[in-house]
Short mmCIF file of C-alpha atoms in Angstrom, two decimals:
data_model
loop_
_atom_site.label_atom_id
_atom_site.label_comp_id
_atom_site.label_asym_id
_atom_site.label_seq_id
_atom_site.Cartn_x
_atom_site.Cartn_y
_atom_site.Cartn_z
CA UNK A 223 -7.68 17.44 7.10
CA UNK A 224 -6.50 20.59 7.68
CA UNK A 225 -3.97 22.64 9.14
CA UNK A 226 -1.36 20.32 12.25
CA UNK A 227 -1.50 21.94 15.64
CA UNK A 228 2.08 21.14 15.90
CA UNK A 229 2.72 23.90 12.92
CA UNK A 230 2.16 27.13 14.57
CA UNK A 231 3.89 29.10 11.79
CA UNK A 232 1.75 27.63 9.37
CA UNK A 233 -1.70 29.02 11.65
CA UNK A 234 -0.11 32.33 11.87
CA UNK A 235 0.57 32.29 8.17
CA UNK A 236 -3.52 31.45 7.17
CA UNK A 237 -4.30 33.47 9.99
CA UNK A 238 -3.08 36.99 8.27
CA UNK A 239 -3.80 35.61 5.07
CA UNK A 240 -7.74 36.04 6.22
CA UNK A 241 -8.22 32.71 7.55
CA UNK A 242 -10.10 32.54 10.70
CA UNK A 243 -9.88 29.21 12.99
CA UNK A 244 -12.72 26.34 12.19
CA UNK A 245 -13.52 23.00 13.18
CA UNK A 246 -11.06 21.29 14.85
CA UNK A 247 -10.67 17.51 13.11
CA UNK A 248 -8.70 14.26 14.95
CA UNK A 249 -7.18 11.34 13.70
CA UNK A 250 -7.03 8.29 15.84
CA UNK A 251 -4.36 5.29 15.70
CA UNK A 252 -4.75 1.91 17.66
CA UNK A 253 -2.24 -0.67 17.88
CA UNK A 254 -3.15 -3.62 16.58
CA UNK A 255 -0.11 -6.26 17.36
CA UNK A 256 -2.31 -7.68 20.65
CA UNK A 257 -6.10 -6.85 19.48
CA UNK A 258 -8.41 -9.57 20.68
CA UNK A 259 -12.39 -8.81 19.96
CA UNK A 260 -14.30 -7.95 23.21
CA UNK A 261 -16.83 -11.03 23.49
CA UNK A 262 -19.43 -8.70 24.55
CA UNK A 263 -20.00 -6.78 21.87
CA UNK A 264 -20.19 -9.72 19.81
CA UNK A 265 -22.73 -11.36 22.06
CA UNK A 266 -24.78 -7.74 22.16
CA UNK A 267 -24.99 -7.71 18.18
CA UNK A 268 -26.22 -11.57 18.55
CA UNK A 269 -28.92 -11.04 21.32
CA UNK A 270 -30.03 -7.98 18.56
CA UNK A 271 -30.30 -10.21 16.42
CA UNK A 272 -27.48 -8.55 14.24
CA UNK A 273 -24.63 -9.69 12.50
CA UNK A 274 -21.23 -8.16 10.91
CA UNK A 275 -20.37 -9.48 7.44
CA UNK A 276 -18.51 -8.58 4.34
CA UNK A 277 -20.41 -6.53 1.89
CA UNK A 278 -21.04 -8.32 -1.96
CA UNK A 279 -21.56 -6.78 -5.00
CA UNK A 280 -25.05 -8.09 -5.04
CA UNK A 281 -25.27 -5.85 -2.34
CA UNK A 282 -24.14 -2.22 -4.00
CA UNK A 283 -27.61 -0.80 -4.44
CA UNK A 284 -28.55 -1.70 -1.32
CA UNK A 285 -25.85 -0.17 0.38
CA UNK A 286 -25.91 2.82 -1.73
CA UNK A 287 -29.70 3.19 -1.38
CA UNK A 288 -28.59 3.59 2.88
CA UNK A 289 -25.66 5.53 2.72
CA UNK A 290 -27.82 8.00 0.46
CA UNK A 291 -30.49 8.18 3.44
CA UNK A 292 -28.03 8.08 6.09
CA UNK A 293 -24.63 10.05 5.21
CA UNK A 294 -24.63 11.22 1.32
CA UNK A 295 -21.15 12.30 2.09
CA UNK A 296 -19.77 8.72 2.35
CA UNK A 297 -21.53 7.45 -1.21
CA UNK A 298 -18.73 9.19 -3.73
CA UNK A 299 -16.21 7.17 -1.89
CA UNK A 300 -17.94 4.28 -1.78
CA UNK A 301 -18.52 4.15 -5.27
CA UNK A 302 -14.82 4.76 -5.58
CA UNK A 303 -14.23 1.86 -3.75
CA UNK A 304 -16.41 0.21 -6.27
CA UNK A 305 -14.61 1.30 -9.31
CA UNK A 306 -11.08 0.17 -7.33
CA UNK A 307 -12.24 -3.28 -7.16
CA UNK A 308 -12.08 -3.07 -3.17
CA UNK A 309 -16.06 -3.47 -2.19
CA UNK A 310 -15.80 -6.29 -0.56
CA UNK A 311 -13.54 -4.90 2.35
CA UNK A 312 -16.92 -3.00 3.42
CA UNK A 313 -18.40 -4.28 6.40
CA UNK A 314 -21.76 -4.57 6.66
CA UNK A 315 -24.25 -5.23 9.88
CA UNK A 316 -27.39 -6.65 9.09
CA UNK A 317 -30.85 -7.46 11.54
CA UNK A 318 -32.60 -9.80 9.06
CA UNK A 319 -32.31 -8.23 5.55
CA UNK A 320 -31.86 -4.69 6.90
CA UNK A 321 -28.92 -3.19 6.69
CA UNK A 322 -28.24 -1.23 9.87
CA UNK A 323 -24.67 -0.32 9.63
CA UNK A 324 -21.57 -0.08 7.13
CA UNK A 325 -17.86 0.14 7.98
CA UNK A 326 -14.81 0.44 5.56
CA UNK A 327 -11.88 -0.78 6.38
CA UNK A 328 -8.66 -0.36 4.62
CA UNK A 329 -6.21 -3.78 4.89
CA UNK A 330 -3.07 -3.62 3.65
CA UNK A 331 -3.99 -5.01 0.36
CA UNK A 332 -6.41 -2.54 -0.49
CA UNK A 333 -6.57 -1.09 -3.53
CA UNK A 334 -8.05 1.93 -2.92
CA UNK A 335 -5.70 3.18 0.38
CA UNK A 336 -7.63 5.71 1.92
CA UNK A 337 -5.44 7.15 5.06
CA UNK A 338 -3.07 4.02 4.75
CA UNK A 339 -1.10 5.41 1.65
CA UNK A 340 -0.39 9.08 3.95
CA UNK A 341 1.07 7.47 6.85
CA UNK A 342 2.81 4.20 6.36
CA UNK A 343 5.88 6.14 6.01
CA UNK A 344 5.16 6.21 10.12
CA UNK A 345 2.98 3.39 10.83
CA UNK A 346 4.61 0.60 7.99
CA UNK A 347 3.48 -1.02 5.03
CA UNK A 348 0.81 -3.07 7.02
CA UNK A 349 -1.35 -0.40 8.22
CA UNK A 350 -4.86 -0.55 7.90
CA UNK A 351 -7.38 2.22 8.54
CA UNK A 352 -11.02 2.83 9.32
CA UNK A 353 -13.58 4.67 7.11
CA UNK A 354 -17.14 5.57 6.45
CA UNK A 355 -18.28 4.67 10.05
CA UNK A 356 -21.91 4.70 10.16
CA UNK A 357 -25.02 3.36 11.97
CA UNK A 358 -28.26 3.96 11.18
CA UNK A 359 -30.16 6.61 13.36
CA UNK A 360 -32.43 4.23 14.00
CA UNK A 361 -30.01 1.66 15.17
CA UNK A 362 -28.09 3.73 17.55
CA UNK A 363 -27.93 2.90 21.04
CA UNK A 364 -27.49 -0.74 21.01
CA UNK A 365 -23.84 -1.46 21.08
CA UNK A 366 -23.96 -2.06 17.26
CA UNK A 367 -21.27 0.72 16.61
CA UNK A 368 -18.83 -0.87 19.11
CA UNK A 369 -19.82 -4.29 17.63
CA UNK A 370 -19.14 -3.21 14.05
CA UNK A 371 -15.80 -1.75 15.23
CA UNK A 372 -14.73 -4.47 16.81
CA UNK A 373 -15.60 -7.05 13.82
CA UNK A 374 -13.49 -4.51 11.73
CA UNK A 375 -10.19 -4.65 13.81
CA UNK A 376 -10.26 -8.08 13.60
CA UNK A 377 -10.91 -8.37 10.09
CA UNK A 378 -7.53 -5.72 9.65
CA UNK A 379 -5.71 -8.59 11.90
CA UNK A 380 -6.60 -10.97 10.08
CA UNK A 381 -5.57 -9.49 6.88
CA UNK A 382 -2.55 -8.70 7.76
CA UNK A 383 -2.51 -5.27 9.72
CA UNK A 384 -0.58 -4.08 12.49
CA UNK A 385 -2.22 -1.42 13.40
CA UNK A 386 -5.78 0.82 12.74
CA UNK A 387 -5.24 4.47 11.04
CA UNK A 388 -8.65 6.50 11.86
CA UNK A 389 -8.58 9.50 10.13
CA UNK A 390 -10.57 12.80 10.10
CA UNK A 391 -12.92 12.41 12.68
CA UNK A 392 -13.77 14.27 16.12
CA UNK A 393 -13.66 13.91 19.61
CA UNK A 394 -17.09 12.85 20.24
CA UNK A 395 -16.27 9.31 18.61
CA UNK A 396 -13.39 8.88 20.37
CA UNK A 397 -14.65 6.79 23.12
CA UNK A 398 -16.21 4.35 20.17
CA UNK A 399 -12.81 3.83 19.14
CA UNK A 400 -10.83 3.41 22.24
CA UNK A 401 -12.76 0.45 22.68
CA UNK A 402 -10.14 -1.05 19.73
CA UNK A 403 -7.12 0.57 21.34
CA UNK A 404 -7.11 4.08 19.34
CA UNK A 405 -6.15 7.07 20.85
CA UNK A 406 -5.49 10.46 19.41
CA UNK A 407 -2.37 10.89 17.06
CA UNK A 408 -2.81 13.94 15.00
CA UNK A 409 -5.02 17.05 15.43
CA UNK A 410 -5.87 19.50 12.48
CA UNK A 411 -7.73 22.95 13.06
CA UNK A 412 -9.63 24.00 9.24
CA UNK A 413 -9.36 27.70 8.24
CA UNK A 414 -11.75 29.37 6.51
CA UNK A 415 -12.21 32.35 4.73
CA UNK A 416 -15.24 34.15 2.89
CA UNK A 417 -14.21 34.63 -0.87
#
């Protein structure tokens, strides 16, 4: 993600190599040995009419069809994910036939490991992990985030994580995801440099 604020030698080294400071990027870790879904947000994506559920293949150019309109940076991994044989650990919410929202999650059976193979030196050999979090703009607003997240943690637990690795993200989610129990682990500051 990029460079640990814990390595301060490392900062001064990019940093008279030309590097100037950039973005600063998070990653979140929750805990997942006690998670229980929030009822509420389950009831919220109901009363929306909305419901989480595990995408199919007939579903691909759906999917891809939204992430293109939505976030074109999250389609190369999800077609990744495709070519892994690990589609169906997308989650998908849905009002009717529309697709409103898409999470990937990472079990510990996953084939295609995302964050989970980088840190279950730390975390074990059941971590799972978040990815591609995304609502439609049009969908924002109305608790189906939280909902989404939610549905997710409990589809880790019941595939056999112990806890939730959230990488790369910033600070303006992290109130989405302490509603699962994350909380920051790891931040990253990116240098750049003008070649």
């Amino acid at each position: 993600s990029g460079v640990p604020d814990n390595c301060a030698d490392a900062a001064e080294f990019f940093a008279r190599c030309g590097f100037v400071d950039g973005n600063e990027v998070i990653d979140l870790c929750a805990d997942l040995s006690a998670f229980a879904p929030k009822e509420e947000y389950a009831r919220g994506l109901a009363e929306a009419g909305a419901r989480v559920e595990p995408a199919t293949i007939a579903d691909v150019p759906d999917v891809c069809r939204f992430m293109a309109a939505e976030s074109p940076g999250w389609l190369r991994t999800a077609i990744a994910r495709l070519d892994a044989g690990d589609w169906g650990h997308m989650l998908l919410v849905r009002r009717d036939t529309e697709i409103c929202g898409c999470i990937q999650t990472y079990p510990p059976e996953s084939r295609y490991r995302g964050a989970n193979l980088a840190w279950e030196g730390i975390y074990g050999a059941n971590l799972g992990g978040f990815g591609a979090v995304l609502i439609a703009a049009s969908c924002r607003g109305r608790g189906f985030g939280e909902g989404m997240c939610q549905a997710a943690a409990e589809y880790l637990v019941a595939h056999g994580a112990s806890h939730c690795y959230i990488d790369w993200t910033s600070h303006a989610l992290v109130k989405l995801y302490s509603k699962v129990g994350a909380s920051i682990c790891r931040t990253f500051v990116q240098f750049r440099k003008a070649l």
